[in-house]
Steps between C-alpha positions, in 0.01 A plus 500: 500500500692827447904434545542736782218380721647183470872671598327673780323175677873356452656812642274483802574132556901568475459788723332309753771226528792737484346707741417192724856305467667840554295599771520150653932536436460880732322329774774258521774824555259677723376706239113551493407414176440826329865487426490196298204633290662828479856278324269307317367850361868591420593154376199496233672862357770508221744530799568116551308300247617768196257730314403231205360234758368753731260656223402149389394389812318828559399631209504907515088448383419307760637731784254779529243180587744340723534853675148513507446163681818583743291849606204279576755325746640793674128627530426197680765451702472854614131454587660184724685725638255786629322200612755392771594849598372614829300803479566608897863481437435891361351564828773372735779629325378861396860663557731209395338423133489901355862572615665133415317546158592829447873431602510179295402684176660878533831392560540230218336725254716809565819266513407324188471818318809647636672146333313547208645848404861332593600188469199418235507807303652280185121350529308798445252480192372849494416738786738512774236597785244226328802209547603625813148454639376222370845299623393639847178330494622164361758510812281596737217268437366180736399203311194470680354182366868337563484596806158335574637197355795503735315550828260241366768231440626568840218481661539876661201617262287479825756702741518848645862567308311340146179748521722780590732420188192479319334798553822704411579286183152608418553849555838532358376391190227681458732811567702341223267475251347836558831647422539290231225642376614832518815426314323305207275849470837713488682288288210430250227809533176532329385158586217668629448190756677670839188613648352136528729481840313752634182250533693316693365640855153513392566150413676394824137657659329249331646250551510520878215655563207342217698220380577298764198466704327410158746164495443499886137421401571246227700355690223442773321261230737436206626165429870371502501538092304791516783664729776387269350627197392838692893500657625430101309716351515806736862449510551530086253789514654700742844416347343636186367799660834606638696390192277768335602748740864487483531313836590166326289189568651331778376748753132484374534118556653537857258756625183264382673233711550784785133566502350115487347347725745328757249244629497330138887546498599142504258361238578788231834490575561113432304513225768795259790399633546223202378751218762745641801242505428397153508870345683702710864298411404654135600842603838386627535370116392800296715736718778230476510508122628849496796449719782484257852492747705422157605868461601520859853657545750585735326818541221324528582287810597812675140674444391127641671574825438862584105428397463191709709678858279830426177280478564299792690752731254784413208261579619302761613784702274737479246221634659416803541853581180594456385207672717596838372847482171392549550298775572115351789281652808460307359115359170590358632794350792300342253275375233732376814653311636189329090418351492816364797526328323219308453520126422320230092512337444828543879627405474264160180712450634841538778389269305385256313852516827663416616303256213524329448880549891568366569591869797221502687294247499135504857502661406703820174297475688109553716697778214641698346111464825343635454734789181417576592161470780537733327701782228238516702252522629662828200512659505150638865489644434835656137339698732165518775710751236687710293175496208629353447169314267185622523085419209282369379428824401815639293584202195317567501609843623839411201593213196379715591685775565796299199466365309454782656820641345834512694895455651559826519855703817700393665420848437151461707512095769664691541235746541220312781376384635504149332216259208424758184460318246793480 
């Protein structure tokens, strides 16, 4: 057997239990257990254990696979995700979810750039206007997936103040990798690739429209297995189509789960959950490895600071704001601003996009981690003080009758109180 096959089944098996002890170790400070995977990540990197031991344990040969096999996991847990989003959420909320998206990505980005061109200028790698940007988008970014595993460890997946955060996580980041788009063509032109993104709308046409009533008939006479291969394999392939686009893949894989059938939700859905937490801890890994906090300074401390109160005051604020202009009470909106200044998956991705593009160094690279880190982390003690969290026992009780419940009129979303099931 070739060495690094054998390195990456070992790597796999040592990510698993690190990512499961530390997981297990955030539960136990109220942490949901993204953070633990996303120190484990950090941990594995030259960082803690030292360069020499970091490389042996994960060889740099054997990473593009293990990156391979931790995109397989985000694909699937993404395709989890669009399956336990509710679709009339869109409908009950039409003025809330455009303006709390738009607010919770325009302000960030603009106030990221305007700290990129001052307190991070020493960071710059080439064109001012191309750093300035691209800094924008990494602080103005939701970590969607994170945030799906949040509500889902707190059982608030289900509720009226989860779907809303859901549908604007969804939309902020597909504003943010659209622009990120557009930066990668300024900063590196001739790829001759940009026009890909404008498929996307014929694609989104498709989807809706042909697509789904296609797996709506499967569906009607398609086995368990058959529906967990066809929710797989449609998942990968869409991930693959929007990859190809410029889109990245976790947005194919959440719009396939979008679009499936909801009466077979249950049985696909129990069936991918394992393959996703045995890959997706992978990604936390790779983008751990290049985290290097060694050459942090004094200097570098400072940058810390002002990056982590722009990211969470831009986000958090311009949230809740929105989300009293529009007519929410002072709780939900407090709450719908603490999940999306989550970040964490989709941030690490974005990094790794400009570290690898030249955008960033590694040194601005392990900050921008520790912040996303750091405003995860917050997440929970923020839904702990406006009680946005629920024990043990109310999740049985909780998820069937969520389950059992159908989209409410919009009268009937602003009625109920914050946290009550959809």
């Amino acid at each position: 057997m070739h060495v690094p096959t054998v390195m990456i089944l070992l790597d796999l098996v040592l990510i698993m239990a690190a990512a499961h002890v530390l997981g297990w170790l955030s539960e136990k400070f109220g942490q949901p257990p993204v953070i633990g995977e996303i120190a484990a990540g950090i941990l594995a990197g030259p960082t803690v254990i030292g360069p020499h031991l970091s490389s042996t344990l994960f060889p740099q040969d054997g990473r593009p696979y293990l990156n391979l096999l931790a995109n397989i996991g985000v694909a699937v847990f993404m395709f989890v995700a669009g399956l336990e989003l509710d679709r009339g959420i869109f409908a009950g909320n039409r003025r809330a979810i455009p303006a709390v998206s738009l607010a919770a990505y325009a302000v960030p980005f603009l106030l990221g750039s305007g700290v990129a061109v001052t307190v991070l200028l020493r960071h710059e790698t080439g064109n001012r206007v191309h750093f300035a940007l691209f800094v924008g988008c990494a602080l103005a970014v939701t970590a969607f997936p994170v945030l799906a595993r949040i509500l889902h460890d707190r059982n608030l997946v289900r509720t009226e103040i989860g779907q809303l955060s859901l549908a604007c996580a969804a939309l902020v980041d597909i504003m943010a990798w659209t622009v990120l788009a557009v930066v990668l063509a300024l900063a590196h032109p001739g790829g001759g690739s940009q026009w890909r993104l404008a498929l996307l709308i014929p694609l989104v046409v498709f989807l809706w429209w042909f697509l789904r009533p296609v797996l709506g008939r499967i569906s009607a006479i398609g086995t368990q297995q058959t529906m967990i291969v066809v929710g797989v394999g449609g998942a990968l392939g869409l991930a693959a189509v929007t990859e190809w686009i410029g889109l990245h893949l976790i947005f194919g894989a959440f719009a396939f789960g979008v679009i499936f059938p909801r009466e077979r939700r249950q049985v696909v859905e129990s069936g991918v959950r394992v393959l996703s937490a045995v890959l997706l801890p992978g990604f936390f890994v790779v983008a751990g490895l290049a985290v290097d906090l060694g050459s942090v300074d004094s200097t570098a401390i400072g940058e810390l600071v002002a990056i982590i109160v722009v990211a969470v005051v831009g986000k958090v604020c311009s949230v809740y704001a929105a989300g009293r202009m529009t007519g929410m009470d002072s709780r939900p909106a407090a709450a719908v601003a603490a999940l999306l200044n989550t970040r964490g998956l989709t941030e690490l991705v974005i990094l790794n996009v400009g570290l690898t593009t030249g955008l960033i160094g590694t040194q601005l690279y392990s900050l921008l981690v520790v912040m996303a880190l750091v405003t995860t982390a917050s997440t929970a003690p923020m839904l702990r003080l406006l009680g946005m969290s629920r024990g043990p026992a109310e999740t049985a009780s909780t998820t069937d009758s969520a389950a059992a419940a159908e989209p409410a009129a919009d009268e009937e979303h602003s009625a109920r109180p914050p946290g009550q099931p959809v």
